[in-house]
Amino acid sequence: METISFDHAGLVKLYQQGYFDADAYLDKQTLLLVWDCHDLGLKNCRSLILDTKRGIIISDKETTRLVNQFIKQQPVGLLLTRALVGSFAKKTPCLPYVWGKILLVPLSGYTRHATSWVRLDHVYYDYFSDPDHITFIFDHDDKTRYVLPINKKTYLSNLKTTTTIYYKLHQIIHEINADFSLDLPNDHSLCNLEKQLDTLSLTAFLDDYLTMIITLIYRESGVTSASEVKLIKDRLKQRYDHL
């Protein structure tokens, strides 16, 4: 089995094998991990992206920017995560991105700054080779193991947060599924009505829901115009819907 180490020498080797992409991004389907390289002194390299199809990508964007760009492309940002975390954590922990099959987990304790991330949903097997290193084997290639330096306590804390959010989301989905049938209604009048309605995306629904909450909260303070409500909503999303 091939071993790829993410120590300084190993990262330099990966850098030499990679290619620079000024428009680098994190792919929803093929991303394995993104590694913070801002302090390594490598040319045009603030991040290394490991991708199953695109290989090793060198980016001059910090990992925080890459992750925020990734989150922006998803139907749900971090506002929902913050709400879920607030229900079980007195102090806000590092925020993973959890939605559907996506489990994007930070490997250190500061997600508002540049840090490394792993797609846990693509991990086939992992174990601590020692208290300071974790080994990942990804589902696309069981002949290669990646050895990463890590703080075990911090990683386990982030893993616990990720798992809790994942199961809370599943509880919500099961509750909704128990009350609603995904089958089309048999009533012909309802079927005809459905065809006349505009389609509604999850993104648009959550955006409208946030607008409604802001409108209700600030109405007594004299904030009634749509432009004022939109300004408040945009500021909230800018501050809390990403890292």
GROMACS .gro file of C-alpha atoms in nm:
model
  243
    1MET     CA    1   0.000   0.000   0.000
    2GLU     CA    2   0.129   0.344  -0.094
    3THR     CA    3   0.166   0.593   0.192
    4ILE     CA    4   0.140   0.968   0.134
    5SER     CA    5   0.250   1.179   0.430
    6PHE     CA    6   0.134   1.535   0.483
    7ASP     CA    7   0.450   1.642   0.664
    8HIS     CA    8   0.657   1.922   0.509
    9ALA     CA    9   0.852   1.692   0.277
   10GLY     CA   10   0.537   1.510   0.171
   11LEU     CA   11   0.352   1.835   0.099
   12VAL     CA   12   0.641   1.964  -0.111
   13LYS     CA   13   0.630   1.641  -0.311
   14LEU     CA   14   0.254   1.676  -0.364
   15TYR     CA   15   0.308   2.037  -0.468
   16GLN     CA   16   0.561   1.925  -0.729
   17GLN     CA   17   0.313   1.669  -0.861
   18GLY     CA   18   0.023   1.914  -0.873
   19TYR     CA   19  -0.078   2.190  -1.110
   20PHE     CA   20  -0.182   2.549  -1.049
   21ASP     CA   21  -0.540   2.653  -1.118
   22ALA     CA   22  -0.626   3.020  -1.077
   23ASP     CA   23  -0.995   2.926  -1.077
   24ALA     CA   24  -0.962   2.636  -0.833
   25TYR     CA   25  -1.278   2.524  -0.657
   26LEU     CA   26  -1.402   2.239  -0.437
   27ASP     CA   27  -1.607   1.990  -0.635
   28LYS     CA   28  -1.918   1.852  -0.466
   29GLN     CA   29  -1.873   1.505  -0.611
   30THR     CA   30  -1.497   1.448  -0.626
   31LEU     CA   31  -1.333   1.650  -0.345
   32LEU     CA   32  -1.142   1.441  -0.092
   33LEU     CA   33  -0.963   1.704   0.114
   34VAL     CA   34  -0.826   2.056   0.101
   35TRP     CA   35  -0.505   2.126   0.290
   36ASP     CA   36  -0.395   2.460   0.434
   37CYS     CA   37  -0.051   2.550   0.295
   38HIS     CA   38  -0.036   2.924   0.357
   39ASP     CA   39   0.267   2.898   0.588
   40LEU     CA   40   0.477   2.660   0.375
   41GLY     CA   41   0.632   2.928   0.154
   42LEU     CA   42   0.543   2.752  -0.172
   43LYS     CA   43   0.482   2.972  -0.476
   44ASN     CA   44   0.113   3.046  -0.546
   45CYS     CA   45   0.015   2.785  -0.290
   46ARG     CA   46  -0.214   2.868  -0.003
   47SER     CA   47  -0.414   2.548  -0.047
   48LEU     CA   48  -0.370   2.201  -0.192
   49ILE     CA   49  -0.684   2.029  -0.317
   50LEU     CA   50  -0.697   1.651  -0.347
   51ASP     CA   51  -0.962   1.548  -0.599
   52THR     CA   52  -1.050   1.201  -0.729
   53LYS     CA   53  -1.074   1.315  -1.093
   54ARG     CA   54  -0.872   1.636  -1.114
   55GLY     CA   55  -0.576   1.514  -0.911
   56ILE     CA   56  -0.368   1.753  -0.701
   57ILE     CA   57  -0.464   2.116  -0.751
   58ILE     CA   58  -0.258   2.411  -0.631
   59SER     CA   59  -0.456   2.721  -0.537
   60ASP     CA   60  -0.356   3.068  -0.423
   61LYS     CA   61  -0.690   3.096  -0.240
   62GLU     CA   62  -0.701   3.030   0.132
   63THR     CA   63  -0.902   2.729   0.242
   64THR     CA   64  -1.160   2.953   0.411
   65ARG     CA   65  -1.236   3.120   0.079
   66LEU     CA   66  -1.256   2.788  -0.104
   67VAL     CA   67  -1.493   2.642   0.156
   68ASN     CA   68  -1.713   2.953   0.154
   69GLN     CA   69  -1.734   2.936  -0.227
   70PHE     CA   70  -1.831   2.570  -0.194
   71ILE     CA   71  -2.100   2.642   0.067
   72LYS     CA   72  -2.242   2.923  -0.146
   73GLN     CA   73  -2.312   2.671  -0.425
   74GLN     CA   74  -2.511   2.443  -0.193
   75PRO     CA   75  -2.885   2.479  -0.123
   76VAL     CA   76  -2.825   2.542   0.249
   77GLY     CA   77  -2.556   2.752   0.416
   78LEU     CA   78  -2.436   2.751   0.775
   79LEU     CA   79  -2.733   2.929   0.935
   80LEU     CA   80  -2.910   2.596   0.979
   81THR     CA   81  -2.594   2.441   1.122
   82ARG     CA   82  -2.557   2.726   1.371
   83ALA     CA   83  -2.919   2.679   1.481
   84LEU     CA   84  -2.866   2.306   1.535
   85VAL     CA   85  -2.535   2.357   1.716
   86GLY     CA   86  -2.698   2.612   1.946
   87SER     CA   87  -2.936   2.344   2.069
   88PHE     CA   88  -2.661   2.122   2.212
   89ALA     CA   89  -2.346   2.332   2.258
   90LYS     CA   90  -2.307   2.613   2.512
   91LYS     CA   91  -1.997   2.736   2.329
   92THR     CA   92  -1.998   2.742   1.950
   93PRO     CA   93  -1.759   2.470   1.832
   94CYS     CA   94  -1.585   2.454   1.498
   95LEU     CA   95  -1.848   2.438   1.229
   96PRO     CA   96  -1.846   2.152   0.978
   97TYR     CA   97  -2.061   2.166   0.667
   98VAL     CA   98  -2.324   1.892   0.681
   99TRP     CA   99  -2.596   1.854   0.422
  100GLY     CA  100  -2.725   1.542   0.249
  101LYS     CA  101  -2.428   1.316   0.182
  102ILE     CA  102  -2.178   1.597   0.232
  103LEU     CA  103  -1.971   1.580   0.552
  104LEU     CA  104  -1.701   1.844   0.519
  105VAL     CA  105  -1.510   1.840   0.847
  106PRO     CA  106  -1.238   2.079   0.971
  107LEU     CA  107  -0.921   1.917   1.098
  108SER     CA  108  -0.827   2.191   1.343
  109GLY     CA  109  -1.001   2.423   1.586
  110TYR     CA  110  -1.034   2.749   1.394
  111THR     CA  111  -1.272   2.742   1.100
  112ARG     CA  112  -1.287   3.121   1.067
  113HIS     CA  113  -0.920   3.110   0.974
  114ALA     CA  114  -0.735   2.900   0.719
  115THR     CA  115  -0.746   2.534   0.817
  116SER     CA  116  -0.755   2.194   0.650
  117TRP     CA  117  -1.076   2.003   0.569
  118VAL     CA  118  -1.165   1.645   0.482
  119ARG     CA  119  -1.471   1.499   0.309
  120LEU     CA  120  -1.560   1.244   0.573
  121ASP     CA  121  -1.829   1.091   0.352
  122HIS     CA  122  -1.551   0.978   0.115
  123VAL     CA  123  -1.344   0.816   0.391
  124TYR     CA  124  -1.348   0.437   0.365
  125TYR     CA  125  -1.138   0.377   0.677
  126ASP     CA  126  -0.948   0.589   0.927
  127TYR     CA  127  -0.737   0.532   1.237
  128PHE     CA  128  -0.491   0.713   1.459
  129SER     CA  129  -0.143   0.584   1.386
  130ASP     CA  130  -0.029   0.781   1.694
  131PRO     CA  131  -0.177   1.066   1.902
  132ASP     CA  132  -0.047   1.324   1.654
  133HIS     CA  133  -0.136   1.157   1.323
  134ILE     CA  134  -0.449   1.020   1.160
  135THR     CA  135  -0.453   0.791   0.858
  136PHE     CA  136  -0.727   0.814   0.597
  137ILE     CA  137  -0.807   0.560   0.326
  138PHE     CA  138  -1.060   0.701   0.080
  139ASP     CA  139  -1.334   0.505  -0.090
  140HIS     CA  140  -1.204   0.573  -0.442
  141ASP     CA  141  -0.866   0.407  -0.380
  142ASP     CA  142  -0.811   0.148  -0.107
  143LYS     CA  143  -0.446   0.103  -0.211
  144THR     CA  144  -0.335   0.445  -0.084
  145ARG     CA  145  -0.330   0.579   0.269
  146TYR     CA  146  -0.285   0.942   0.366
  147VAL     CA  147  -0.112   1.022   0.695
  148LEU     CA  148  -0.203   1.365   0.829
  149PRO     CA  149  -0.067   1.551   1.133
  150ILE     CA  150  -0.355   1.629   1.364
  151ASN     CA  151  -0.459   1.720   1.716
  152LYS     CA  152  -0.651   1.410   1.822
  153LYS     CA  153  -0.865   1.583   2.085
  154THR     CA  154  -0.966   1.862   1.847
  155TYR     CA  155  -1.046   1.624   1.564
  156LEU     CA  156  -1.261   1.401   1.786
  157SER     CA  157  -1.448   1.710   1.909
  158ASN     CA  158  -1.513   1.819   1.549
  159LEU     CA  159  -1.619   1.465   1.462
  160LYS     CA  160  -1.868   1.463   1.750
  161THR     CA  161  -2.015   1.795   1.633
  162THR     CA  162  -2.046   1.663   1.277
  163THR     CA  163  -2.213   1.341   1.388
  164THR     CA  164  -2.459   1.526   1.612
  165ILE     CA  165  -2.561   1.764   1.333
  166TYR     CA  166  -2.596   1.474   1.089
  167TYR     CA  167  -2.830   1.280   1.317
  168LYS     CA  168  -3.033   1.587   1.413
  169LEU     CA  169  -3.091   1.660   1.044
  170HIS     CA  170  -3.200   1.300   0.992
  171GLN     CA  171  -3.443   1.328   1.284
  172ILE     CA  172  -3.598   1.635   1.120
  173ILE     CA  173  -3.619   1.459   0.783
  174HIS     CA  174  -3.782   1.151   0.936
  175GLU     CA  175  -4.036   1.369   1.116
  176ILE     CA  176  -4.126   1.551   0.793
  177ASN     CA  177  -4.139   1.225   0.601
  178ALA     CA  178  -4.375   1.077   0.861
  179ASP     CA  179  -4.624   1.358   0.804
  180PHE     CA  180  -4.593   1.397   0.428
  181SER     CA  181  -4.616   1.148   0.146
  182LEU     CA  182  -4.378   1.202  -0.144
  183ASP     CA  183  -4.628   1.039  -0.380
  184LEU     CA  184  -4.835   1.265  -0.603
  185PRO     CA  185  -5.190   1.325  -0.477
  186ASN     CA  186  -5.468   1.115  -0.632
  187ASP     CA  187  -5.717   1.400  -0.624
  188HIS     CA  188  -5.735   1.540  -0.980
  189SER     CA  189  -5.803   1.896  -0.861
  190LEU     CA  190  -5.482   1.889  -0.655
  191CYS     CA  191  -5.287   1.745  -0.948
  192ASN     CA  192  -5.409   2.023  -1.175
  193LEU     CA  193  -5.323   2.285  -0.915
  194GLU     CA  194  -4.972   2.145  -0.875
  195LYS     CA  195  -4.904   2.193  -1.246
  196GLN     CA  196  -5.003   2.559  -1.222
  197LEU     CA  197  -4.774   2.640  -0.929
  198ASP     CA  198  -4.421   2.771  -0.967
  199THR     CA  199  -4.149   2.533  -0.857
  200LEU     CA  200  -3.989   2.618  -0.522
  201SER     CA  201  -3.627   2.540  -0.443
  202LEU     CA  202  -3.506   2.474  -0.092
  203THR     CA  203  -3.277   2.775  -0.119
  204ALA     CA  204  -3.566   3.005  -0.208
  205PHE     CA  205  -3.786   2.861   0.067
  206LEU     CA  206  -3.525   2.916   0.339
  207ASP     CA  207  -3.459   3.266   0.206
  208ASP     CA  208  -3.830   3.350   0.220
  209TYR     CA  209  -3.857   3.199   0.570
  210LEU     CA  210  -3.570   3.415   0.695
  211THR     CA  211  -3.731   3.722   0.539
  212MET     CA  212  -4.056   3.646   0.719
  213ILE     CA  213  -3.883   3.603   1.058
  214ILE     CA  214  -3.693   3.932   1.018
  215THR     CA  215  -4.011   4.113   0.913
  216LEU     CA  216  -4.200   3.989   1.219
  217ILE     CA  217  -3.918   4.067   1.463
  218TYR     CA  218  -3.839   4.417   1.337
  219ARG     CA  219  -4.193   4.533   1.259
  220GLU     CA  220  -4.237   4.678   1.610
  221SER     CA  221  -3.910   4.870   1.567
  222GLY     CA  222  -4.046   5.049   1.263
  223VAL     CA  223  -3.864   4.843   1.002
  224THR     CA  224  -4.135   4.778   0.748
  225SER     CA  225  -3.997   4.842   0.400
  226ALA     CA  226  -3.886   4.548   0.188
  227SER     CA  227  -3.550   4.714   0.120
  228GLU     CA  228  -3.475   4.748   0.493
  229VAL     CA  229  -3.571   4.386   0.558
  230LYS     CA  230  -3.355   4.271   0.268
  231LEU     CA  231  -3.060   4.471   0.401
  232ILE     CA  232  -3.090   4.306   0.744
  233LYS     CA  233  -3.128   3.962   0.586
  234ASP     CA  234  -2.824   4.012   0.362
  235ARG     CA  235  -2.613   4.125   0.659
  236LEU     CA  236  -2.721   3.823   0.864
  237LYS     CA  237  -2.636   3.584   0.582
  238GLN     CA  238  -2.308   3.760   0.515
  239ARG     CA  239  -2.211   3.721   0.880
  240TYR     CA  240  -2.356   3.382   0.973
  241ASP     CA  241  -2.431   3.176   0.661
  242HIS     CA  242  -2.065   3.096   0.596
  243LEU     CA  243  -1.738   3.070   0.788
   0.00000   0.00000   0.00000
